[in-house]
N, CA and C of each residue as an Amber inpcrd file, in Angstrom:
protein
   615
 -10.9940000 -20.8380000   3.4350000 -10.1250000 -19.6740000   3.5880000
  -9.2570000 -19.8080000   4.8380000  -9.9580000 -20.2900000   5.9860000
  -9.0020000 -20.5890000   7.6220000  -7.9050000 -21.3510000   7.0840000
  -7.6090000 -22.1480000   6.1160000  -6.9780000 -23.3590000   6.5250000
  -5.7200000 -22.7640000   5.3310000  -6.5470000 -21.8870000   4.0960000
  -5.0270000 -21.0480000   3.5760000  -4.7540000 -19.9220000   4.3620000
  -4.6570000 -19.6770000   5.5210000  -4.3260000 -18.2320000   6.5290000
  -3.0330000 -18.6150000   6.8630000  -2.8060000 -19.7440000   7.1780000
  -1.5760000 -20.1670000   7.5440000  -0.3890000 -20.7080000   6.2100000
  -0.8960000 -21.1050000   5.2010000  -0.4590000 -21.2540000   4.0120000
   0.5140000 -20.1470000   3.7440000  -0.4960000 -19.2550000   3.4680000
  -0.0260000 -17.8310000   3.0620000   0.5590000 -16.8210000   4.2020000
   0.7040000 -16.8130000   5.1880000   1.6730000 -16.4870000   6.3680000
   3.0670000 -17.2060000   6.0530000   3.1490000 -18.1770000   6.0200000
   4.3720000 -19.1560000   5.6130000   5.0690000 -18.4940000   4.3580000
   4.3680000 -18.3910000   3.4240000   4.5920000 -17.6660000   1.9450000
   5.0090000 -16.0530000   1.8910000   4.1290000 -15.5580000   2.7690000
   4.9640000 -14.3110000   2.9390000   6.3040000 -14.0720000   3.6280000
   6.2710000 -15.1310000   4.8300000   8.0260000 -15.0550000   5.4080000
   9.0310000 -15.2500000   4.7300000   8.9620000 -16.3430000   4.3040000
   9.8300000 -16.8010000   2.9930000   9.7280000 -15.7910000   2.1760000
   8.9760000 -15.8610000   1.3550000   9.2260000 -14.3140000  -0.3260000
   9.6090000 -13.2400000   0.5160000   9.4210000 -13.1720000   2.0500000
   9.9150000 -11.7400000   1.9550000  11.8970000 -11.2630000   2.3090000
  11.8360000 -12.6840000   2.9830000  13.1210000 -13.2730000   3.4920000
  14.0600000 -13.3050000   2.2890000  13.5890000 -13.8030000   1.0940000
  14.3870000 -13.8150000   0.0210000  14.6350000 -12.3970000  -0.7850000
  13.1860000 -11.6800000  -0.7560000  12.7870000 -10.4450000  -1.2830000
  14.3100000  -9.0410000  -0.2330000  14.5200000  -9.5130000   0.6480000
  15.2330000  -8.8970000   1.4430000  16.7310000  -8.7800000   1.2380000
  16.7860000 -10.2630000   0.8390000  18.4930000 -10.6520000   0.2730000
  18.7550000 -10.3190000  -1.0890000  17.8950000 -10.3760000  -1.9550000
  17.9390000  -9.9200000  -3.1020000  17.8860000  -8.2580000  -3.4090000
  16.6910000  -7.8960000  -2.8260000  17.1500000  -6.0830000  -3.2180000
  17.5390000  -5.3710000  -2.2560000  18.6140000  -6.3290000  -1.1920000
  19.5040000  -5.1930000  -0.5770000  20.0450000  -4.1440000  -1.3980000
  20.5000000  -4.4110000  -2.1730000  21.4360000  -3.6400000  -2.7450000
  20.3860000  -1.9610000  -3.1300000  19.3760000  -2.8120000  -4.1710000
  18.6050000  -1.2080000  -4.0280000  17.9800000  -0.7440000  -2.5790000
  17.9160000  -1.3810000  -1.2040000  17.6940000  -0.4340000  -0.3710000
  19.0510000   0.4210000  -0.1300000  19.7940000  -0.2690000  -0.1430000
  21.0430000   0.4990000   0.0070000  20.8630000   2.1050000  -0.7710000
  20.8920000   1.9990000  -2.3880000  21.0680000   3.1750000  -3.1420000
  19.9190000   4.0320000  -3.1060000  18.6960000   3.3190000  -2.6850000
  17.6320000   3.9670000  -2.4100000  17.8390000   5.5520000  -1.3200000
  18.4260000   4.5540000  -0.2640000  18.1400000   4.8450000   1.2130000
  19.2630000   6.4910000   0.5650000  20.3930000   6.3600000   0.4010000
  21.5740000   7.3180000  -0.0700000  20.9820000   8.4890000  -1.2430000
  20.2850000   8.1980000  -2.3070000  19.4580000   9.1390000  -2.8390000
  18.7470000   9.7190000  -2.3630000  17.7480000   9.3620000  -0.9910000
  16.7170000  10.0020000  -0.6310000  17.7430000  10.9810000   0.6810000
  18.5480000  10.6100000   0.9150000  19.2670000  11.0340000   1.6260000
  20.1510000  12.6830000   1.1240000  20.3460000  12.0620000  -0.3000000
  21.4230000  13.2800000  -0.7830000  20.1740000  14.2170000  -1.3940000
  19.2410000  13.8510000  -1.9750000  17.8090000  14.4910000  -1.9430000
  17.1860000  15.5430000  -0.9600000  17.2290000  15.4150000  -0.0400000
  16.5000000  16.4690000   0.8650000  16.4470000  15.8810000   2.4560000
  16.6990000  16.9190000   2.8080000  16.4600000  16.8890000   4.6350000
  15.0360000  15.8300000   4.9670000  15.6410000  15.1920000   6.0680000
  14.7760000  14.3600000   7.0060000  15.5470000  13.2280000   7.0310000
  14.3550000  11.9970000   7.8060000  14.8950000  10.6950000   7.3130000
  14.6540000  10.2130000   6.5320000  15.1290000   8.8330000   6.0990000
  14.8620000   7.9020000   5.1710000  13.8270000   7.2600000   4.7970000
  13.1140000   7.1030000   6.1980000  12.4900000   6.0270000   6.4100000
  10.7600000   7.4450000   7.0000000   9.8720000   6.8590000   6.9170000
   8.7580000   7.4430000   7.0960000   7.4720000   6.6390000   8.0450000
   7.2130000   6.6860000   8.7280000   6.1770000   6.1650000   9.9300000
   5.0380000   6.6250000   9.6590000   3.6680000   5.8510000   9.7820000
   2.8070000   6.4650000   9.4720000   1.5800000   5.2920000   9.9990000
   0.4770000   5.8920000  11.1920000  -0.4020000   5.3710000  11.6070000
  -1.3270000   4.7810000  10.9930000  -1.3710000   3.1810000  10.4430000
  -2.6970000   2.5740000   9.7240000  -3.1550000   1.8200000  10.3890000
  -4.1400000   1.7950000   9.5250000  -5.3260000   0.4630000  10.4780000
  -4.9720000  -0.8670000   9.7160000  -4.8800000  -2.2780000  10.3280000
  -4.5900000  -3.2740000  10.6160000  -5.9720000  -4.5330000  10.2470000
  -5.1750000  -5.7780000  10.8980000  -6.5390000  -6.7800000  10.7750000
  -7.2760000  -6.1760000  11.8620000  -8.8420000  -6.5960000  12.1760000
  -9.7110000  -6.4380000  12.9000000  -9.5460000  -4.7320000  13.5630000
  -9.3160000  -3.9690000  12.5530000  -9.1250000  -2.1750000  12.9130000
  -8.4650000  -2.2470000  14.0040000  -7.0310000  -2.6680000  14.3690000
  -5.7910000  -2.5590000  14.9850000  -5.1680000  -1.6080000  13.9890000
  -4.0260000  -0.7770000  15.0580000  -3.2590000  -0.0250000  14.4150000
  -1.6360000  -0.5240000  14.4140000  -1.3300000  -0.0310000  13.5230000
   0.2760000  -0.7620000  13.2420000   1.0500000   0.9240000  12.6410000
   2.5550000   0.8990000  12.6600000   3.3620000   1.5750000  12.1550000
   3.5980000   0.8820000  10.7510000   2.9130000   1.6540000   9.8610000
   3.6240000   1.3510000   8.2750000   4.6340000   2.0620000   8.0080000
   5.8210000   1.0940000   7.3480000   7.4590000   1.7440000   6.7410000
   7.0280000   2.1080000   5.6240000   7.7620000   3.0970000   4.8850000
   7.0550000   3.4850000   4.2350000   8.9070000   4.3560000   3.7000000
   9.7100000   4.2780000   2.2650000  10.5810000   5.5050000   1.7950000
  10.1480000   6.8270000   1.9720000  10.7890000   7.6630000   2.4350000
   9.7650000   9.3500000   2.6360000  10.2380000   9.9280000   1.2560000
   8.9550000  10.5160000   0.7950000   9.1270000  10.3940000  -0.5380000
   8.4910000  12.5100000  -0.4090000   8.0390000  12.7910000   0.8780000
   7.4220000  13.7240000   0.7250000   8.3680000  14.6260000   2.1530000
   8.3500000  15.9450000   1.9490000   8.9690000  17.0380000   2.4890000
   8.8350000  17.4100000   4.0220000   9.5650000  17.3990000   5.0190000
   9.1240000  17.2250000   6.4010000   8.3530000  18.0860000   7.0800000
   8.0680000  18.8970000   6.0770000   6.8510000  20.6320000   6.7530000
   5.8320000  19.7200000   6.0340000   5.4190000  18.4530000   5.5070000
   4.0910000  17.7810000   5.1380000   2.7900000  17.9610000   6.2010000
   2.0380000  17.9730000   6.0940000   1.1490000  18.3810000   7.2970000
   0.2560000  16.6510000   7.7810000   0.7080000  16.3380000   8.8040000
   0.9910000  15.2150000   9.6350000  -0.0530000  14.3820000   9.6200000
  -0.3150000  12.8040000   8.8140000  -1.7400000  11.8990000   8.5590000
  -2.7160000  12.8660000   7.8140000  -2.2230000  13.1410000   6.6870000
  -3.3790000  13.8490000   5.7330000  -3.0500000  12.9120000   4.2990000
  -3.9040000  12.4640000   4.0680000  -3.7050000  11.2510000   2.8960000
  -3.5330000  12.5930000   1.9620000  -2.7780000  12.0640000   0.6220000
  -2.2080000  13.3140000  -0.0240000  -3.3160000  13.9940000  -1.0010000
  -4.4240000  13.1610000  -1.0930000  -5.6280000  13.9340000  -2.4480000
  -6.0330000  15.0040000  -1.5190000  -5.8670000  14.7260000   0.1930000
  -6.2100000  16.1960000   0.4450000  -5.5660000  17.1210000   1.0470000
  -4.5360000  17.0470000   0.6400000  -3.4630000  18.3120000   0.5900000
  -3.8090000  19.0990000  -0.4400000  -3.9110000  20.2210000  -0.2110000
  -3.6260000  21.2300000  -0.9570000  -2.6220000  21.6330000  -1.7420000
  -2.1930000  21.3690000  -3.2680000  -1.0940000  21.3530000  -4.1300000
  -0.1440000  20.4840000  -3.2960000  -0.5950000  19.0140000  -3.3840000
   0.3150000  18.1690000  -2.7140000   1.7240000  17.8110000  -3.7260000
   1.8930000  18.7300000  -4.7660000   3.4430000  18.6190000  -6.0180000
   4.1040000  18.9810000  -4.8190000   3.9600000  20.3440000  -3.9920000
   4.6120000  21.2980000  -3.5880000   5.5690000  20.5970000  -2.9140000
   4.6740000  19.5730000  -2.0790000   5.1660000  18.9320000  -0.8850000
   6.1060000  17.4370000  -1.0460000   6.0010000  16.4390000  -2.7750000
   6.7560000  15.9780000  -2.7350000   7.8300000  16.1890000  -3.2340000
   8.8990000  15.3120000  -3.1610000  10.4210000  15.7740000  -2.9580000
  10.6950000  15.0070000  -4.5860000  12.5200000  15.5670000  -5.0840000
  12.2920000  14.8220000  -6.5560000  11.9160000  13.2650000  -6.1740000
  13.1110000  12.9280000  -5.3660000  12.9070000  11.6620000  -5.2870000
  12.0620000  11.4590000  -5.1120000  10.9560000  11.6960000  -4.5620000
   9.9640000  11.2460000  -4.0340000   8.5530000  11.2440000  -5.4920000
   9.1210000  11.4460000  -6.3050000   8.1740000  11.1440000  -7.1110000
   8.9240000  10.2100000  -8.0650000   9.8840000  10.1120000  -8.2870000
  10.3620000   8.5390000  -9.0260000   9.6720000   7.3610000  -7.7720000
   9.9550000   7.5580000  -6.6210000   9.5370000   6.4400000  -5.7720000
   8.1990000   5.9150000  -5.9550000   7.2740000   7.0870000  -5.9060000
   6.1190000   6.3760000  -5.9560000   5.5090000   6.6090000  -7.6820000
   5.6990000   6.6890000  -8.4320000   5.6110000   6.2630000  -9.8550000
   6.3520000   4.7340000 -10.2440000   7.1180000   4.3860000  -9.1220000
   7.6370000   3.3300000  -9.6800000   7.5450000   2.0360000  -8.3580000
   6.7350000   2.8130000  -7.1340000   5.7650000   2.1520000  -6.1700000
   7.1440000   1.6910000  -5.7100000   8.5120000   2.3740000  -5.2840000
   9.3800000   1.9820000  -4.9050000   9.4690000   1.8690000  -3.5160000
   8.6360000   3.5240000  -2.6860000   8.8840000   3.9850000  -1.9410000
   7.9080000   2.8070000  -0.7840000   7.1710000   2.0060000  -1.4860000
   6.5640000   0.5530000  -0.4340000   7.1910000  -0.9270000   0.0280000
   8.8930000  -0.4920000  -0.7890000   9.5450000  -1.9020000  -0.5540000
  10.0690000  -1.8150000   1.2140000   9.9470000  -0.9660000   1.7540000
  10.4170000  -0.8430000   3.3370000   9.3040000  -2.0110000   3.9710000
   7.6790000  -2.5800000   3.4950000   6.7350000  -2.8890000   4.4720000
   6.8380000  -4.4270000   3.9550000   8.1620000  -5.0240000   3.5350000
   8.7520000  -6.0000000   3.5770000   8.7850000  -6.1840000   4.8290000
   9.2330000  -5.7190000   5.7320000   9.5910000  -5.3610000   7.4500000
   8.4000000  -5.5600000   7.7660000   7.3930000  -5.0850000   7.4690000
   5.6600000  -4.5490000   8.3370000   5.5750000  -6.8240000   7.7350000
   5.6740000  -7.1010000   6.5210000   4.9960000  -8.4100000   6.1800000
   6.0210000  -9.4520000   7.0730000   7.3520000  -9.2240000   7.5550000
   7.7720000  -9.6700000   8.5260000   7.3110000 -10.2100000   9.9890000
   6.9620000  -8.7470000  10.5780000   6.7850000  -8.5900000  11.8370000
   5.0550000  -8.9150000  11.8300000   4.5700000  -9.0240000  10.9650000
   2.9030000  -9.8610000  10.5170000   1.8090000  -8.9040000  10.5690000
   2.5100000  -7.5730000  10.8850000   1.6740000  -6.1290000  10.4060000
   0.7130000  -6.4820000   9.4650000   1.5200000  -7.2930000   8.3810000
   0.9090000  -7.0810000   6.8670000   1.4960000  -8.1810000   5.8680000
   0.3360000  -8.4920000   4.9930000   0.3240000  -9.9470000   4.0490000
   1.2260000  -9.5040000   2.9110000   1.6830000  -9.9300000   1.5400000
   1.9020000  -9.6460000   0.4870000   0.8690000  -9.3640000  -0.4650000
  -0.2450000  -9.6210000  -0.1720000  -1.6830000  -9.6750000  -0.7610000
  -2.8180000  -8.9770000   0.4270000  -3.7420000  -8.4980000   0.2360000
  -4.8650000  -7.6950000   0.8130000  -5.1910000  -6.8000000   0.8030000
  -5.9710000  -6.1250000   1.1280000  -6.5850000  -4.7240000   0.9080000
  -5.5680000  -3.6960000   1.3820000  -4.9600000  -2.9400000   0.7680000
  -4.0000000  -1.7320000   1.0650000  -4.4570000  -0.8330000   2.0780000
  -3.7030000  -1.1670000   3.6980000  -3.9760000  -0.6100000   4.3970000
  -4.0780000   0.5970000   4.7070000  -5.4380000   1.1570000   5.2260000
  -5.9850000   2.3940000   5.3330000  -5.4170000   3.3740000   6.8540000
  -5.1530000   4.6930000   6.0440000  -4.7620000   5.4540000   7.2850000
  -5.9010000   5.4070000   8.4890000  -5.4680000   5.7220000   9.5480000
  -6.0230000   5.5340000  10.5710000  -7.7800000   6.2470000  10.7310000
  -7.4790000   7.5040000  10.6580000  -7.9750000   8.4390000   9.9310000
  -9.2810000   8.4800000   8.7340000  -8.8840000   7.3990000   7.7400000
  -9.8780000   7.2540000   6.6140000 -10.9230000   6.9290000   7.0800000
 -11.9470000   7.3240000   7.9710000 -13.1590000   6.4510000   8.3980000
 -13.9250000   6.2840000   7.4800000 -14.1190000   7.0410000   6.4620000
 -14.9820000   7.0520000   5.2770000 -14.7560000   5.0790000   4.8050000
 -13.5480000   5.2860000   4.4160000 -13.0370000   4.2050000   3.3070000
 -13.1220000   2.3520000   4.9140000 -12.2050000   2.7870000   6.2000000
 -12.7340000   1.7630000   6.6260000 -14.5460000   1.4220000   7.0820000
 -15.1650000   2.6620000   7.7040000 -16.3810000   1.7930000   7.2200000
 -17.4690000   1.1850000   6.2290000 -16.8470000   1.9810000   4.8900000
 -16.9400000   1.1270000   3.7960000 -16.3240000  -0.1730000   3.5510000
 -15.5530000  -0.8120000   3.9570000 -14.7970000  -1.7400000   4.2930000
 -15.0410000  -2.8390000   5.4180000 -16.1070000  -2.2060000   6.7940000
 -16.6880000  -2.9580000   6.9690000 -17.7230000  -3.3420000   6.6000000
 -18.7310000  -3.2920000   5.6250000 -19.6240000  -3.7820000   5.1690000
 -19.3570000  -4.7510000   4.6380000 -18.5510000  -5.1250000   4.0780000
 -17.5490000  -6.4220000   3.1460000 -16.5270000  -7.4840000   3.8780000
 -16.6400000  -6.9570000   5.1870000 -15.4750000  -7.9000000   6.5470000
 -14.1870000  -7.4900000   5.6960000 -13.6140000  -6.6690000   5.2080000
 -12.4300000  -6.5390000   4.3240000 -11.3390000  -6.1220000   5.6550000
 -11.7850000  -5.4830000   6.3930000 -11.1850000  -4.8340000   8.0710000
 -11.1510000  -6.1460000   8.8350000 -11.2970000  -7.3650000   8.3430000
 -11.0640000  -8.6490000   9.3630000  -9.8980000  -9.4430000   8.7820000
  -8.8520000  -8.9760000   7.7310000  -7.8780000  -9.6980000   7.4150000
  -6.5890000  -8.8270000   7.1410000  -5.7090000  -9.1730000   7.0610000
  -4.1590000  -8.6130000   7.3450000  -4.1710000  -7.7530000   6.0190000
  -3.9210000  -6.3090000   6.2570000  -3.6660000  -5.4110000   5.0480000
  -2.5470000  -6.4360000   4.0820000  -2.5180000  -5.5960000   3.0300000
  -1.3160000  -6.2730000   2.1530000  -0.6040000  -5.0220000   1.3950000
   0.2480000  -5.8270000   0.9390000   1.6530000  -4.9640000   0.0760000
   0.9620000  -4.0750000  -1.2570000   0.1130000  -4.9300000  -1.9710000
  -0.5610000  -5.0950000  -3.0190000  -2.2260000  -5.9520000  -3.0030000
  -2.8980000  -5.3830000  -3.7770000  -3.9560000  -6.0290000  -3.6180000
  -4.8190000  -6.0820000  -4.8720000  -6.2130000  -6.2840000  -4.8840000
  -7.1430000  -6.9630000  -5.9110000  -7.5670000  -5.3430000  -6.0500000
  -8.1420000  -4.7630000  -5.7250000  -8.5670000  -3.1860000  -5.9950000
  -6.9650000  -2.6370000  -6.5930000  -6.0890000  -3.0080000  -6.1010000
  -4.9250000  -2.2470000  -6.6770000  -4.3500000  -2.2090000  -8.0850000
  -4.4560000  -3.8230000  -8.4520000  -4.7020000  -4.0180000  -9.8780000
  -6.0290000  -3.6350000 -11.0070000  -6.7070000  -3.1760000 -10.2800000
  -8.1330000  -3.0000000 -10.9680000  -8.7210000  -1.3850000 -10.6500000
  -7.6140000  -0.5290000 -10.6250000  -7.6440000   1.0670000 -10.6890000
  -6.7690000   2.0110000  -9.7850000  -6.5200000   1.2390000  -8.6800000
  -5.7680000   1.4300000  -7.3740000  -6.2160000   3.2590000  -7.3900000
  -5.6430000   4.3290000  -7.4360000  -5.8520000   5.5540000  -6.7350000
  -7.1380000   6.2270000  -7.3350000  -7.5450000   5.1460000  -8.8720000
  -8.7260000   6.1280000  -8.9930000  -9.9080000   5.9590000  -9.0320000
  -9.8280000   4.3050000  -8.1800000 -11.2960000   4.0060000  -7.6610000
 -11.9360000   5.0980000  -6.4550000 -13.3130000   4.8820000  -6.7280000
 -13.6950000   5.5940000  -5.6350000 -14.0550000   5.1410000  -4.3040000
 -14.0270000   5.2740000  -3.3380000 -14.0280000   4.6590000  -2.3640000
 -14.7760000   3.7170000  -2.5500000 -16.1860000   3.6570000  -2.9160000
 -17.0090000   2.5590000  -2.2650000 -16.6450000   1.0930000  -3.6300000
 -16.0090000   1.6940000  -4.7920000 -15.4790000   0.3600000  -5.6600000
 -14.5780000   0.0450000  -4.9420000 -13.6280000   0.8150000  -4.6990000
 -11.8830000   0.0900000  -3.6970000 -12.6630000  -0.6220000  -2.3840000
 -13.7620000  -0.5650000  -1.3490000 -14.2000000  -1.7050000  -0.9360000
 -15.0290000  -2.3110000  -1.2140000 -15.8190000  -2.8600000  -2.0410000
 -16.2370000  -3.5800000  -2.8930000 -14.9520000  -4.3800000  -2.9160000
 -14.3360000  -4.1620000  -4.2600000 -13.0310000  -4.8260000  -4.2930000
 -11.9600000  -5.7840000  -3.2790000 -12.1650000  -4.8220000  -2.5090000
 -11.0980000  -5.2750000  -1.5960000 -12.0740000  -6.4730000  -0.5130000
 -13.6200000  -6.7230000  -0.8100000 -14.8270000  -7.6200000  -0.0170000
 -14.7110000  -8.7320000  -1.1600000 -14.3740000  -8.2810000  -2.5170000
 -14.6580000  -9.2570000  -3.2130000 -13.2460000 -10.5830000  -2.8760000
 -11.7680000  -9.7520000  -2.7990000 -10.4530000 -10.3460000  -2.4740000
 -10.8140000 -11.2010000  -0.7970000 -11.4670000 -10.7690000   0.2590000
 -12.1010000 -11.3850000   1.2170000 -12.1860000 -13.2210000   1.3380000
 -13.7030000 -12.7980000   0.5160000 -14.5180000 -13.5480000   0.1430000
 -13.9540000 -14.8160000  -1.0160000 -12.8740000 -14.3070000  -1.6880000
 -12.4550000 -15.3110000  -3.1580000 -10.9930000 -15.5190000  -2.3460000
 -10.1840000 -14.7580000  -1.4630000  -8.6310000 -15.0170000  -0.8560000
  -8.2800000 -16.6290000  -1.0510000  -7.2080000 -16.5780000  -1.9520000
  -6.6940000 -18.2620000  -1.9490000  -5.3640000 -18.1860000  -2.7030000
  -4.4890000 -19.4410000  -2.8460000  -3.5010000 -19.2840000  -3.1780000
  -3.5680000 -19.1160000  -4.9380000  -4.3820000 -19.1490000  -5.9860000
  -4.3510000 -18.6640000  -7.0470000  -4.7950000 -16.7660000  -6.8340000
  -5.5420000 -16.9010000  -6.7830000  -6.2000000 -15.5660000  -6.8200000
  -4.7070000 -14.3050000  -5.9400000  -4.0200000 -15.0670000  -5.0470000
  -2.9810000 -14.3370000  -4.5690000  -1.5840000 -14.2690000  -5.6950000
  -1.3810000 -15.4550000  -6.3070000  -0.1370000 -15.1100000  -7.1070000
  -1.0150000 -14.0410000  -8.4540000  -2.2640000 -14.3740000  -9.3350000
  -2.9890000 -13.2210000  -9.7690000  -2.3720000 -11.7000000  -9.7460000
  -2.9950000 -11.9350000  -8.4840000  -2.7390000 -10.2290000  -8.0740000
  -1.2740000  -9.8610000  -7.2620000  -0.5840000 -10.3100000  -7.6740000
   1.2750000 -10.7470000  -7.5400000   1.9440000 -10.3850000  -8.6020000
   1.3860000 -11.0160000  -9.7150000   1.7890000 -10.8150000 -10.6640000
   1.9160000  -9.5960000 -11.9520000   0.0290000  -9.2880000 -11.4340000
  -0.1200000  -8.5920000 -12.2960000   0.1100000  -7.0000000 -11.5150000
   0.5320000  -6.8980000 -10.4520000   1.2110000  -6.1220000  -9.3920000
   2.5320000  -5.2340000 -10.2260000   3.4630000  -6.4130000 -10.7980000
   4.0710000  -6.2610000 -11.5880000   4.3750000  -5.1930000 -12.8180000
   2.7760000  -5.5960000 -13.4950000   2.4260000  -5.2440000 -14.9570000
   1.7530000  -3.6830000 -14.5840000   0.9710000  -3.6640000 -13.8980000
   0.4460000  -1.9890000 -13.1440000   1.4010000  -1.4130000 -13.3830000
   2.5710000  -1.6960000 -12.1070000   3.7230000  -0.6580000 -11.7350000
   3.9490000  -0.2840000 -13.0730000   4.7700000  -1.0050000 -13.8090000
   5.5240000  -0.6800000 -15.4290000   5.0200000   0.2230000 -16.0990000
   3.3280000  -0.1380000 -15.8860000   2.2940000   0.4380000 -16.6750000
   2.3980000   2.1050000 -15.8190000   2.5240000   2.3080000 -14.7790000
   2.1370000   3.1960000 -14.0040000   0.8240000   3.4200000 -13.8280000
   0.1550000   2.4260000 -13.9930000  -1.7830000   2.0460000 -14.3250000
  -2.4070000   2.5890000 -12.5670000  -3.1350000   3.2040000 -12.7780000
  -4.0020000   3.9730000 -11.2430000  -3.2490000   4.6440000 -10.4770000
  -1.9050000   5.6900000 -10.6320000  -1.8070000   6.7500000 -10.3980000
  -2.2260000   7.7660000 -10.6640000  -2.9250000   8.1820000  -9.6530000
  -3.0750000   9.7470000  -9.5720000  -2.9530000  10.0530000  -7.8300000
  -1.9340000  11.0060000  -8.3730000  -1.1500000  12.1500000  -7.7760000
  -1.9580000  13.3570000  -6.9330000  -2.3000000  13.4190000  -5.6920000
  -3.2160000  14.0910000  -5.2600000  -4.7030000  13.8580000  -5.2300000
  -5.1230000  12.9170000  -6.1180000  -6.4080000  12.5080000  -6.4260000
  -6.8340000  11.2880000  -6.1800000  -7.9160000  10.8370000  -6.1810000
  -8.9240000  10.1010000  -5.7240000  -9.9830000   9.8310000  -6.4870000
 -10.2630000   8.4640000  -7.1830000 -11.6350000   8.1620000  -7.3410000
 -12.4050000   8.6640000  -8.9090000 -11.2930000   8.9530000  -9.8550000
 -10.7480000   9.4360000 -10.4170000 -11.7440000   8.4700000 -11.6420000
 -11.9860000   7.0610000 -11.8450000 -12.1330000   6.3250000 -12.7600000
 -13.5300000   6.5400000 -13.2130000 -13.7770000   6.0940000 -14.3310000
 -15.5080000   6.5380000 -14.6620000 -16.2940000   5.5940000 -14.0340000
 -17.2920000   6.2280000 -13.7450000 -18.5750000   5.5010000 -12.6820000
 -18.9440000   3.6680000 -12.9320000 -18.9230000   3.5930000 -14.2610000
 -18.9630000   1.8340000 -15.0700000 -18.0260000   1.3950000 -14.4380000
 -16.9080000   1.5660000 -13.7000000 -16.6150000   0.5110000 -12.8070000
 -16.9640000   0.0970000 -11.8670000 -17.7580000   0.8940000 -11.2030000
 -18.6700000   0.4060000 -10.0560000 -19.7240000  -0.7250000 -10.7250000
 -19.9250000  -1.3360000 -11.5830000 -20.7630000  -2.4550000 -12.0590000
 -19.8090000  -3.8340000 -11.5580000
């Protein structure tokens, strides 16, 4: 695994370098919809935890209303519809509103692959996460729990998951869950909207 760390650092600069030149254009129309959409900025900041539980600024499209009530992951908001914006629900139905942490896989915040970094906040979910060393490698864009239920695992399957991506991390198992990254979105496969953990218990096997 040490000796693909650097492999796949290399791989993310590049795809993201290209990933950058290519959908300028939709940050462009992005950025102007969310704009003619509703008050605030464009762009959204938000405190996560990192490799080895470091904290980083995740970019993030603001997809949600600026009276939002500040690092509250959204299953526990209270009627969290209220609070997102239109745009802001095409964005994340169509997982748009995560093409900004192109920037975060730049600046080495964050991989294209790994466990979907956890708000600062989630202690539940990171020390479930350390039981698995899953908190000892670079969050990612997309990950192995993400393809395999993403919002409606319950915590302790999403680290599981994200110990199993750890433990197996290599350059197949990364284009895998790249690809089929892809096929989710389209699908809109493990959204839920306010909710959490959502999937029946047989996936925890």
């Amino acid at each position: 695994m040490n000796s693909y760390i650097y492999l796949k650092r290399a791989i993310d600069i590049i795809l993201s370098f290209i990933g950058i030149i290519v959908l300028l254009p939709v940050f462009l129309i992005l950025a102007i919809l969310i704009k003619l959409d509703s008050e605030g900025p464009i762009l959204f900041k938000q405190k996560r935890i990192g490799k080895n539980k470091t904290h980083f600024n995740i970019l993030k499209y603001r997809t949600m209303s600026i009276h939002t009530p500040k690092d509250t992951p959204t299953h526990l908001l209270e009627n969290p519809d209220q609070y997102i914006t239109k745009m802001g629900k095409f964005l994340r139905k169509t997982s748009l509103d995560e093409l900004p942490q192109i920037f975060n896989i730049i600046k080495g915040d964050m991989s294209i692959v790994g466990p979907r970094p956890a708000l600062w906040n989630q202690f539940d979910l990171i020390e479930e996460r350390d039981k698995y060393k899953a908190n000892d490698i670079l969050p990612g864009l997309t990950g192995w729990a993400q393809i395999n239920g993403r919002d409606e695992l319950p915590i302790e399957v999403k680290a599981k998951l994200d110990g199993e991506y750890t433990v197996n991390m290599g350059l197949a198992l990364d284009i895998k869950c790249f690809f089929a990254t892809f096929l989710s979105v389209l699908r809109s496969e493990g959204v839920v909207e306010g909710g959490t953990g959502s999937k029946k218990e047989e996936k925890n096997g």
